[in-house]
Short mmCIF file of C-alpha atoms in Angstrom, two decimals:
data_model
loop_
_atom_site.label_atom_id
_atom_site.label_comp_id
_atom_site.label_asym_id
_atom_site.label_seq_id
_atom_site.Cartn_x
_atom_site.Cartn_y
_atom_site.Cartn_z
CA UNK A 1 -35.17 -26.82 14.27
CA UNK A 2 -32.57 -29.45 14.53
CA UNK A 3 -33.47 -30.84 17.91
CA UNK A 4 -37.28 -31.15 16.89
CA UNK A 5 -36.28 -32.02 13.59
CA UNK A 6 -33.81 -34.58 14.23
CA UNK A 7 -36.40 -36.03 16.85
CA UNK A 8 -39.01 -36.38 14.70
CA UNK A 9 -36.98 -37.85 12.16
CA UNK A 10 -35.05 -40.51 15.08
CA UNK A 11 -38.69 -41.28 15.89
CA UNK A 12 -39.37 -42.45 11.84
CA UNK A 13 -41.93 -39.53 11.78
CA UNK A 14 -40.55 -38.10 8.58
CA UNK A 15 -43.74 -35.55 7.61
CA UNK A 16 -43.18 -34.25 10.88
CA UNK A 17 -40.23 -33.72 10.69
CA UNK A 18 -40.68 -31.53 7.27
CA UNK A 19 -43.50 -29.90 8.77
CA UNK A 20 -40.90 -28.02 11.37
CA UNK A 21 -39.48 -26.43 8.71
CA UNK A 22 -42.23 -24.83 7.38
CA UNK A 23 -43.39 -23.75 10.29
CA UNK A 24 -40.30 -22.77 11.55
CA UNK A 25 -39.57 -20.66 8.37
CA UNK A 26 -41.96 -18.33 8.57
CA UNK A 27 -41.51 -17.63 11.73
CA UNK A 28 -37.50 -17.22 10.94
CA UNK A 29 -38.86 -14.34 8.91
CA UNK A 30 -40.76 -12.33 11.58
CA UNK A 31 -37.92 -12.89 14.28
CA UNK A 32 -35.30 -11.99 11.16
CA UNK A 33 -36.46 -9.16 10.29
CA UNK A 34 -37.20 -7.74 13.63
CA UNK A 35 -33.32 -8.09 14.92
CA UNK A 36 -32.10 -6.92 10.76
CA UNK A 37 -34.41 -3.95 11.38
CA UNK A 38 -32.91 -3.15 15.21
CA UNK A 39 -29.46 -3.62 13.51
CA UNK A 40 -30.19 -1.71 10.64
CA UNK A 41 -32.11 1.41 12.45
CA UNK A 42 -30.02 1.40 15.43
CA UNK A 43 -26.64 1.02 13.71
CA UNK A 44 -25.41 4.61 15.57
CA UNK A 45 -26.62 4.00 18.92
CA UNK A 46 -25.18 0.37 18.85
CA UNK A 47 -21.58 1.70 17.95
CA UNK A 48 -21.99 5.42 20.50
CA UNK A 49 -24.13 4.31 23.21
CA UNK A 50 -23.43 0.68 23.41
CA UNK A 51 -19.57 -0.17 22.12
CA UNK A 52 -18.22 3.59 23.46
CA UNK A 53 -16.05 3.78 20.39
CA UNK A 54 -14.31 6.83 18.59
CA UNK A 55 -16.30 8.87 15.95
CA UNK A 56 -14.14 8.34 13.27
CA UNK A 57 -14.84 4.72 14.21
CA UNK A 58 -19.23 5.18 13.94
CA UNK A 59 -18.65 6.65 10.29
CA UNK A 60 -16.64 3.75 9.17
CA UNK A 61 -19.37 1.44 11.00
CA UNK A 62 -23.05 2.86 11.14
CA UNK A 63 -23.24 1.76 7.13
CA UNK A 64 -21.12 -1.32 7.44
CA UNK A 65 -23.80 -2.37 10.04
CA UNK A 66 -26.79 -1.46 8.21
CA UNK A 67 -25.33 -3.30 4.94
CA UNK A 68 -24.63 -6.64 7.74
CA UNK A 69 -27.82 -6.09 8.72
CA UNK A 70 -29.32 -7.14 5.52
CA UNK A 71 -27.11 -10.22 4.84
CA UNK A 72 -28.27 -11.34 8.31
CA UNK A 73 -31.84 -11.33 7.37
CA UNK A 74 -30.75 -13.94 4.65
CA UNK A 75 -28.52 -15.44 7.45
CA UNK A 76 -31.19 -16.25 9.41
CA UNK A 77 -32.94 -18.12 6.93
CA UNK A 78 -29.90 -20.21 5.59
CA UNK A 79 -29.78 -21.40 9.35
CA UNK A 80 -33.26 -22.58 9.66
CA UNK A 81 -32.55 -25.01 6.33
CA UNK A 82 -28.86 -25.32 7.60
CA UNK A 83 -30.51 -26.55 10.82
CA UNK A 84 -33.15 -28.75 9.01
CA UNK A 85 -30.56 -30.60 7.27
CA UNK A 86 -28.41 -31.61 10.38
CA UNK A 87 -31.53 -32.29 11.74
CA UNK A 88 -32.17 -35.14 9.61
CA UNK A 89 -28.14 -36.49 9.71
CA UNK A 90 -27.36 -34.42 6.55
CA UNK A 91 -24.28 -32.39 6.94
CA UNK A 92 -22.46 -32.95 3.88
CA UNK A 93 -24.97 -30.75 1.96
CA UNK A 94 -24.72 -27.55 4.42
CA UNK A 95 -20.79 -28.01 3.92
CA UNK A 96 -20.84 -28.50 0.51
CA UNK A 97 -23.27 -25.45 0.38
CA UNK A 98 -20.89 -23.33 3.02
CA UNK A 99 -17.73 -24.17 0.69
CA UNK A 100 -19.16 -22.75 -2.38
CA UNK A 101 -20.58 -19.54 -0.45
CA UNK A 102 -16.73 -18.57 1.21
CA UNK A 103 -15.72 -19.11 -2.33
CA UNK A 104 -18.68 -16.87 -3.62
CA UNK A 105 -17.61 -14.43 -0.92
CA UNK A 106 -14.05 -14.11 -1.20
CA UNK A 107 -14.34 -12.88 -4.92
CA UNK A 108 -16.72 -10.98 -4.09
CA UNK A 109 -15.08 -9.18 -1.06
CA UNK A 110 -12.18 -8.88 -2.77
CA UNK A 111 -13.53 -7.15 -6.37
CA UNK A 112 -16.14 -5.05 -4.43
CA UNK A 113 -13.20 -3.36 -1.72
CA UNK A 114 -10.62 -2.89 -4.40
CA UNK A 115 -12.92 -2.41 -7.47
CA UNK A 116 -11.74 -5.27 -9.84
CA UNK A 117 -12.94 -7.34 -12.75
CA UNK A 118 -15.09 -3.94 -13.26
CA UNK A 119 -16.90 -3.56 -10.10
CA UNK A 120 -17.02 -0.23 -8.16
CA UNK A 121 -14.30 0.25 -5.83
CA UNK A 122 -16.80 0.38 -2.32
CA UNK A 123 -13.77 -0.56 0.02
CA UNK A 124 -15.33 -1.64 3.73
CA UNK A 125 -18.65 -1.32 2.14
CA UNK A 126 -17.87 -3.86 -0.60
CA UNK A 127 -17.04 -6.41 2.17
CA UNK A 128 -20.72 -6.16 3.39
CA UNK A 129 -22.01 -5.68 0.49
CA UNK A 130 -20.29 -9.12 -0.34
CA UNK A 131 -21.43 -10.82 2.91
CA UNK A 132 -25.28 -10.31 1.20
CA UNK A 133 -24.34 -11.99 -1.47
CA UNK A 134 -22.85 -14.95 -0.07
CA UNK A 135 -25.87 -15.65 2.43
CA UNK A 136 -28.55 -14.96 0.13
CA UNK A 137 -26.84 -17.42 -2.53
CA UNK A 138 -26.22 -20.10 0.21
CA UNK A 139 -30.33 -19.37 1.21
CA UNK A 140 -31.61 -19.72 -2.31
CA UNK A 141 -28.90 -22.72 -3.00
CA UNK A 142 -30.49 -24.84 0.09
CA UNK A 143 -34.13 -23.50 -1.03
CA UNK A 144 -33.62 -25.02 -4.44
CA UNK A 145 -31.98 -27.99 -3.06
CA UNK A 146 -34.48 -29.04 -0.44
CA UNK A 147 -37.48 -28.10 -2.21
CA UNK A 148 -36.87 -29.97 -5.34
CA UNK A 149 -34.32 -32.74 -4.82
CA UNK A 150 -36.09 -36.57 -4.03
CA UNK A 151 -34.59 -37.28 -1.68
CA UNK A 152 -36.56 -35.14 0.75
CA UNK A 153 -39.92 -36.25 -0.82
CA UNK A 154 -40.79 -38.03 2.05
CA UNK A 155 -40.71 -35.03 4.09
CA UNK A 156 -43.90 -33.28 2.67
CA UNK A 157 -42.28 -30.16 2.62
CA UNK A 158 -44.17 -27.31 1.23
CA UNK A 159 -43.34 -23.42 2.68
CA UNK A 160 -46.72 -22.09 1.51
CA UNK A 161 -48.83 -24.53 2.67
CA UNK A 162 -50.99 -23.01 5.78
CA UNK A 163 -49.18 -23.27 9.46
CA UNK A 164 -50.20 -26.64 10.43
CA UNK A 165 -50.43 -26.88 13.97
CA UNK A 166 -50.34 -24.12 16.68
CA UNK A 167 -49.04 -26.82 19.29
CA UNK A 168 -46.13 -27.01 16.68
CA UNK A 169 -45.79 -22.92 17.00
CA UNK A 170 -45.59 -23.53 20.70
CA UNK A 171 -43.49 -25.70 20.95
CA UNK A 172 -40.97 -23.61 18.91
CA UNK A 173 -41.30 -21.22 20.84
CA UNK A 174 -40.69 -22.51 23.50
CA UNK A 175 -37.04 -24.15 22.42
CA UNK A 176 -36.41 -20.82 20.92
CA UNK A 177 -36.83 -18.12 22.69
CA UNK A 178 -34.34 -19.75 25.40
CA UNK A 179 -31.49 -20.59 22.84
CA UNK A 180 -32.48 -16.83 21.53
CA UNK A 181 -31.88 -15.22 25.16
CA UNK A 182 -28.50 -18.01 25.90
CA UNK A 183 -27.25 -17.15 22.45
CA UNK A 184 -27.30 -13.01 23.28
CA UNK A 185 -25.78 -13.46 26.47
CA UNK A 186 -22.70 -15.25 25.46
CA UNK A 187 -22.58 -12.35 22.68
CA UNK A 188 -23.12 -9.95 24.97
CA UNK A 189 -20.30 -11.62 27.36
CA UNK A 190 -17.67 -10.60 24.54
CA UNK A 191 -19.32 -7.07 24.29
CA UNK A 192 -18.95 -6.60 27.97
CA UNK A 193 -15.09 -8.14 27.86
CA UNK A 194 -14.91 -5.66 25.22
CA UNK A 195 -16.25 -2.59 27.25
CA UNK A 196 -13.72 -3.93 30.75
CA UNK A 197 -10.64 -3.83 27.85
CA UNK A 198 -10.95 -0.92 26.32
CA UNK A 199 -9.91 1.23 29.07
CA UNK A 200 -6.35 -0.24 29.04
CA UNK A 201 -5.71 1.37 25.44
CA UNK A 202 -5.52 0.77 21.84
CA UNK A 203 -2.73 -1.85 22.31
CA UNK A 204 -5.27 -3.79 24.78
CA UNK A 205 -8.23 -3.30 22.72
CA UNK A 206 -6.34 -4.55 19.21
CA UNK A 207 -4.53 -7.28 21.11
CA UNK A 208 -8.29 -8.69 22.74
CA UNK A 209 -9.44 -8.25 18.62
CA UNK A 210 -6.37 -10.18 17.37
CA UNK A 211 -6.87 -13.27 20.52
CA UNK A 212 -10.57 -13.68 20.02
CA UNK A 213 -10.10 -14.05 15.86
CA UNK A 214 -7.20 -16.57 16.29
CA UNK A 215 -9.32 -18.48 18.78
CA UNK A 216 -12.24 -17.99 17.17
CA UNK A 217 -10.55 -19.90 14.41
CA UNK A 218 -9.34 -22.54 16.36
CA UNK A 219 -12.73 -22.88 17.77
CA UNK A 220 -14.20 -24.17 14.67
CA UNK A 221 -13.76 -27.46 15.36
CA UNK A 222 -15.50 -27.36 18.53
CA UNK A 223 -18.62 -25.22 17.06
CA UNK A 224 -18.84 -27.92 14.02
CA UNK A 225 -18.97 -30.50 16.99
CA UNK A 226 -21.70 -29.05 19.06
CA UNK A 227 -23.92 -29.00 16.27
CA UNK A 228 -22.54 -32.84 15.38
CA UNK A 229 -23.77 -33.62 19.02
CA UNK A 230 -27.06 -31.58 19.32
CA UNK A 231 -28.12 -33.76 16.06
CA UNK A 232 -26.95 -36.78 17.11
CA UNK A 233 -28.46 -36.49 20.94
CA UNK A 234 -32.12 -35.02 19.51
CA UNK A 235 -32.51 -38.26 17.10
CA UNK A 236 -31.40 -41.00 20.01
CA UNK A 237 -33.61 -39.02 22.41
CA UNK A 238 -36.26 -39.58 19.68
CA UNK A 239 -35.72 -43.15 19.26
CA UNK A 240 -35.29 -43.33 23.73
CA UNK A 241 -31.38 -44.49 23.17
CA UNK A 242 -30.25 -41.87 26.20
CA UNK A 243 -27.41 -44.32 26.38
CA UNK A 244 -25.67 -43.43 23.11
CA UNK A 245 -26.49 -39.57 24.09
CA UNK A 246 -24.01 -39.94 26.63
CA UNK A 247 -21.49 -42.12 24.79
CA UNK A 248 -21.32 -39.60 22.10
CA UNK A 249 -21.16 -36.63 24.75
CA UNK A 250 -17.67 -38.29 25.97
CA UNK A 251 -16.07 -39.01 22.02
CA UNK A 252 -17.43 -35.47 20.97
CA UNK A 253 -15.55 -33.75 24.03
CA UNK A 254 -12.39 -36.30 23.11
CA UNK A 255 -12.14 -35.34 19.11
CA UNK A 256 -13.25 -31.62 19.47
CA UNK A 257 -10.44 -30.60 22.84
CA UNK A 258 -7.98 -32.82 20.19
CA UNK A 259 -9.16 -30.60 17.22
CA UNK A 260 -9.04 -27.53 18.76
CA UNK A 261 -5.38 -27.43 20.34
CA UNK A 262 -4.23 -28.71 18.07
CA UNK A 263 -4.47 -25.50 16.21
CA UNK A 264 -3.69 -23.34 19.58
CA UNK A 265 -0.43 -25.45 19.71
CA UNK A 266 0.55 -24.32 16.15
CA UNK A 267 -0.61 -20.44 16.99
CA UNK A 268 1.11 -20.55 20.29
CA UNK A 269 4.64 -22.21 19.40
CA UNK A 270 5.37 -18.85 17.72
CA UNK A 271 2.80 -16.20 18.20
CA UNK A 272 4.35 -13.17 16.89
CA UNK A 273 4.73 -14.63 13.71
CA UNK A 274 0.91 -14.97 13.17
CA UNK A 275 -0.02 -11.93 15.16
CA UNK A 276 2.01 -9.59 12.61
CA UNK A 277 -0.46 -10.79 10.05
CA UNK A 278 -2.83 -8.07 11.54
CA UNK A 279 0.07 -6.02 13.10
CA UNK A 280 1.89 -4.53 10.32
CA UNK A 281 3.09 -1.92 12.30
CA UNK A 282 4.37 -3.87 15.09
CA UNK A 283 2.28 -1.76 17.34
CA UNK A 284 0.62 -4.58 19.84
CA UNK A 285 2.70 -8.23 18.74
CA UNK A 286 4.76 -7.88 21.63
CA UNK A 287 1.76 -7.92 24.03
CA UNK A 288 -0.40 -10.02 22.70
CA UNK A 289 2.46 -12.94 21.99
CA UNK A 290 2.47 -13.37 25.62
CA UNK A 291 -0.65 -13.21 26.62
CA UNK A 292 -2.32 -15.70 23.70
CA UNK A 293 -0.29 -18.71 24.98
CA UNK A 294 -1.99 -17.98 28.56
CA UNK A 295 -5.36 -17.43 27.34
CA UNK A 296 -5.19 -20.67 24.95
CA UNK A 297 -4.99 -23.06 28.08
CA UNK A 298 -7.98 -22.04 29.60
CA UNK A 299 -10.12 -22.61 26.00
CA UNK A 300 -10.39 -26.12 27.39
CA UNK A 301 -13.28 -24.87 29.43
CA UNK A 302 -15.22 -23.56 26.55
CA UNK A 303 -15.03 -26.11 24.42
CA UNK A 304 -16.36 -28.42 27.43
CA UNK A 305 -19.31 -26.19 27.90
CA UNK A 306 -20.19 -25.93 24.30
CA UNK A 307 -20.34 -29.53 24.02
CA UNK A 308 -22.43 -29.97 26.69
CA UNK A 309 -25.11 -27.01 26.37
CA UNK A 310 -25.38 -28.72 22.53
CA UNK A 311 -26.23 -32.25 24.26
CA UNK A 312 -28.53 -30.55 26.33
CA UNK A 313 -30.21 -28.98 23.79
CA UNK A 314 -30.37 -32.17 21.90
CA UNK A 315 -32.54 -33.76 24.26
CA UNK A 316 -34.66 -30.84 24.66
CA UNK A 317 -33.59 -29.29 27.87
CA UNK A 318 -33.18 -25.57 25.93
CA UNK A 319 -33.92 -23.42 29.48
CA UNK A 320 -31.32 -25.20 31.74
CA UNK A 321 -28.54 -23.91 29.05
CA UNK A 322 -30.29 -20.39 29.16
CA UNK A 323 -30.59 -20.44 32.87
CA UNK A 324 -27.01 -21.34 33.53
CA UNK A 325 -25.54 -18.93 30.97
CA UNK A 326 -27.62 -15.99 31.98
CA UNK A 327 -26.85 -16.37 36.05
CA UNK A 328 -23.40 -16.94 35.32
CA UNK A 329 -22.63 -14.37 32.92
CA UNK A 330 -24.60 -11.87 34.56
CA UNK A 331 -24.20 -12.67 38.25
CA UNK A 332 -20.92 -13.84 38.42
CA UNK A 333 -18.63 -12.49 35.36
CA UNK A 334 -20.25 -9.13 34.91
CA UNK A 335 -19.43 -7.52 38.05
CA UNK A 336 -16.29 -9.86 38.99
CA UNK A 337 -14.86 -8.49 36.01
CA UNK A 338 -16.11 -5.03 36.51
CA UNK A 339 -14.52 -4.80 39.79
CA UNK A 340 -10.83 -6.34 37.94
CA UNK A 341 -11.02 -3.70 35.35
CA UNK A 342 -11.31 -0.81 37.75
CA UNK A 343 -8.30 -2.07 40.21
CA UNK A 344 -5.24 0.03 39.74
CA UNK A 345 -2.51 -2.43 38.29
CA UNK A 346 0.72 -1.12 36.64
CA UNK A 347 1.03 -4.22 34.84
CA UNK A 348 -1.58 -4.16 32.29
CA UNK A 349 -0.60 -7.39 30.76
CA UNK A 350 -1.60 -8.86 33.85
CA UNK A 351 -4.76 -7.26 33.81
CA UNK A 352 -5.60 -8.03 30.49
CA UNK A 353 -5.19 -11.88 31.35
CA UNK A 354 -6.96 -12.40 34.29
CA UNK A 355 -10.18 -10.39 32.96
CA UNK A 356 -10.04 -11.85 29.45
CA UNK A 357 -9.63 -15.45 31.66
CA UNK A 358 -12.79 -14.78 34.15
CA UNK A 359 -14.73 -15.49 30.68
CA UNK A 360 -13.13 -19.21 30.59
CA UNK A 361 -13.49 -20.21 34.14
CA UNK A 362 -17.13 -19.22 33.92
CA UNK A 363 -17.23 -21.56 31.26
CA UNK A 364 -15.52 -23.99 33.81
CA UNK A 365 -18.71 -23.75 36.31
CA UNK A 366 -21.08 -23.63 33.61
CA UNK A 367 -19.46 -26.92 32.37
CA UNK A 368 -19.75 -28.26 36.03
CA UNK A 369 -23.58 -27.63 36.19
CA UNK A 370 -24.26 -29.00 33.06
CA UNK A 371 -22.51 -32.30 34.22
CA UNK A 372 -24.49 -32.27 37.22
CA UNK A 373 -27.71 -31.83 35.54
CA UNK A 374 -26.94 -34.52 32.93
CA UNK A 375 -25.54 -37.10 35.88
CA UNK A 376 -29.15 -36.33 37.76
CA UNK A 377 -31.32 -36.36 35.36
CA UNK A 378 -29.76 -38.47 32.52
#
């Protein structure tokens, strides 16, 4: 939605433009409820066949899931307007509609675990329960707000108006279902990392949990800034400026590595300290202090790569990204770390690092290709 959006609307063809999301919506809803409904019905298999983990484990998670899998449903469509709006160079309204949703959430999560202000006491299902709320507020917040506000008179947008164009359906489909199929195997990258770590123990398997969060967190930066490029590269593709697509490739990668470690700097100066946030027991600080530092130098390599697969998707070139991701991932991390995790080392902190850091230096190659496609072809 944002690259064909944001092209439309680079190219001055603003009805266009709001035609994409009304097209795009309803099909949002088929594709939504499909993957809610695989979540939601296959909530035990997921957590015994696919994730391996302990039974006391599936009871906590089997109805967490199937709560989750409702608020992604309403995910799914706050995304499509999400993605409309950046589309057409708006991003202060998705942030200002994102703010007021964590807010909406964290009361929320917190009165519906520990039953306060005279709501039931659901504990982990009151934080899913709480995660519904929050998307389907952010959904109907953005429905209101682009349906009805002016300024987006000009984009003719009606959601139940007919499907206007079956070329328009195609062409959807054919940005989407790559980004779909890219977009699961980088998920299913961490679910694999997952399934190599767990092996080494509890201590390996909360330490990997503990990593990813912190670096997820740093991360955000970098995220924010791939959708900041894909916008900006669809609408200069639109208006044929492939100039400024690479000039704001080089300041994204600049601000976003800044941005980003930044943050790991301040989380690896003293680990343990933010570690025993989620180790109140003191059970797995000690290992993963030393192995976050480690790990944190070789995020470089995917920030790079998610800068550069958003360019590319900017100007369109959805399957490259897809291609690259999927041969990498599959060909060249799946069994490299396969064959690490069943290698007998006595020093599992070792171990831990050099399987968890396979998943950055594939970001390294994908990175490389990308360059190579953009310096060819660009």
């Amino acid at each position: 939605i944002t690259i064909t959006a944001g092209q439309y609307n680079g190219a001055q063809e603003f009805k266009k433009a709001g035609h994409i999301l009304t097209d795009s919506v309803w099909l949002i809803v088929v594709l939504g409820s499909v993957i809610s409904g695989v979540l939601f019905f296959g909530a035990h298999g997921i957590y015994y066949y696919i994730l391996n983990v302990p039974e006391p484990m599936i009871k906590l998670g089997v109805p967490f899931l199937k709560m989750r899998a409702i608020s992604i449903f309403f995910t799914f469509l706050y995304f499509a307007f999400t993605a409309f709006l950046r589309g057409i160079k708006n991003t202060q309204t998705p942030m200002w509609v994102f703010s007021l949703g964590a807010v909406v959430f964290i009361f929320f999560d917190y009165a519906l675990i520990f039953g306060k202000f005279g709501f039931p006491e659901m504990q982990l299902q009151g934080s899913a329960l709480a995660g519904v709320i929050q998307y389907s507020f952010m959904f109907f917040l953005l429905f209101f707000i682009v349906l009805f506000d002016p300024a987006y008179r000009k984009y003719s947008i009606s959601l139940f108006r007919s499907i206007a164009d079956i070329k328009t359906i195609k062409r959807l489909a054919n940005l989407s279902w790559p980004l779909i199929l890219d977009k699961a195997t980088m998920a299913g990258a961490y679910i694999w990392l997952l399934k190599m770590i767990t092996p080494m123990g509890t201590t390996a398997i909360a330490s990997f949990s503990v990593i990813k969060d912190i670096e997820r967190f740093a991360f955000l930066p970098a995220i924010a800034f791939a959708s900041i490029i894909t916008l900006l590269a669809s609408n200069n593709f639109g208006s044929g400026d492939t100039l400024s697509v690479k000039s704001n490739i080089k300041k994204i990668i600049f601000l976003a590595s800044i941005m980003v470690f930044g943050l790991l700097v301040i989380f690896s100066l003293n680990p343990s300290f933010f570690i025993r946030m989620f180790d109140l027991k003191g059970d797995f600080t000690a290992f993963a202090s030393r192995a976050l530092p480690i790990i944190s130098v070789l995020v470089f390599f995917d920030v790079l790569q998610l800068i550069l697969a958003g360019a590319m998707r900017g100007v369109g070139n959805v399957r490259f990204v897809m291609w690259v991701r999927f041969i990498v991932c599959i060909g060249l991390f799946a069994p490299l770390s396969y064959a690490v995790s069943i290698m007998p080392m006595q020093n599992l902190l070792f171990k831990f690092i050099i399987i968890y850091g396979m998943f950055y230096m594939c970001s390294a190659l994908m990175s490389v290709l990308y360059i190579r496609n953009f310096r060819r072809d660009y």
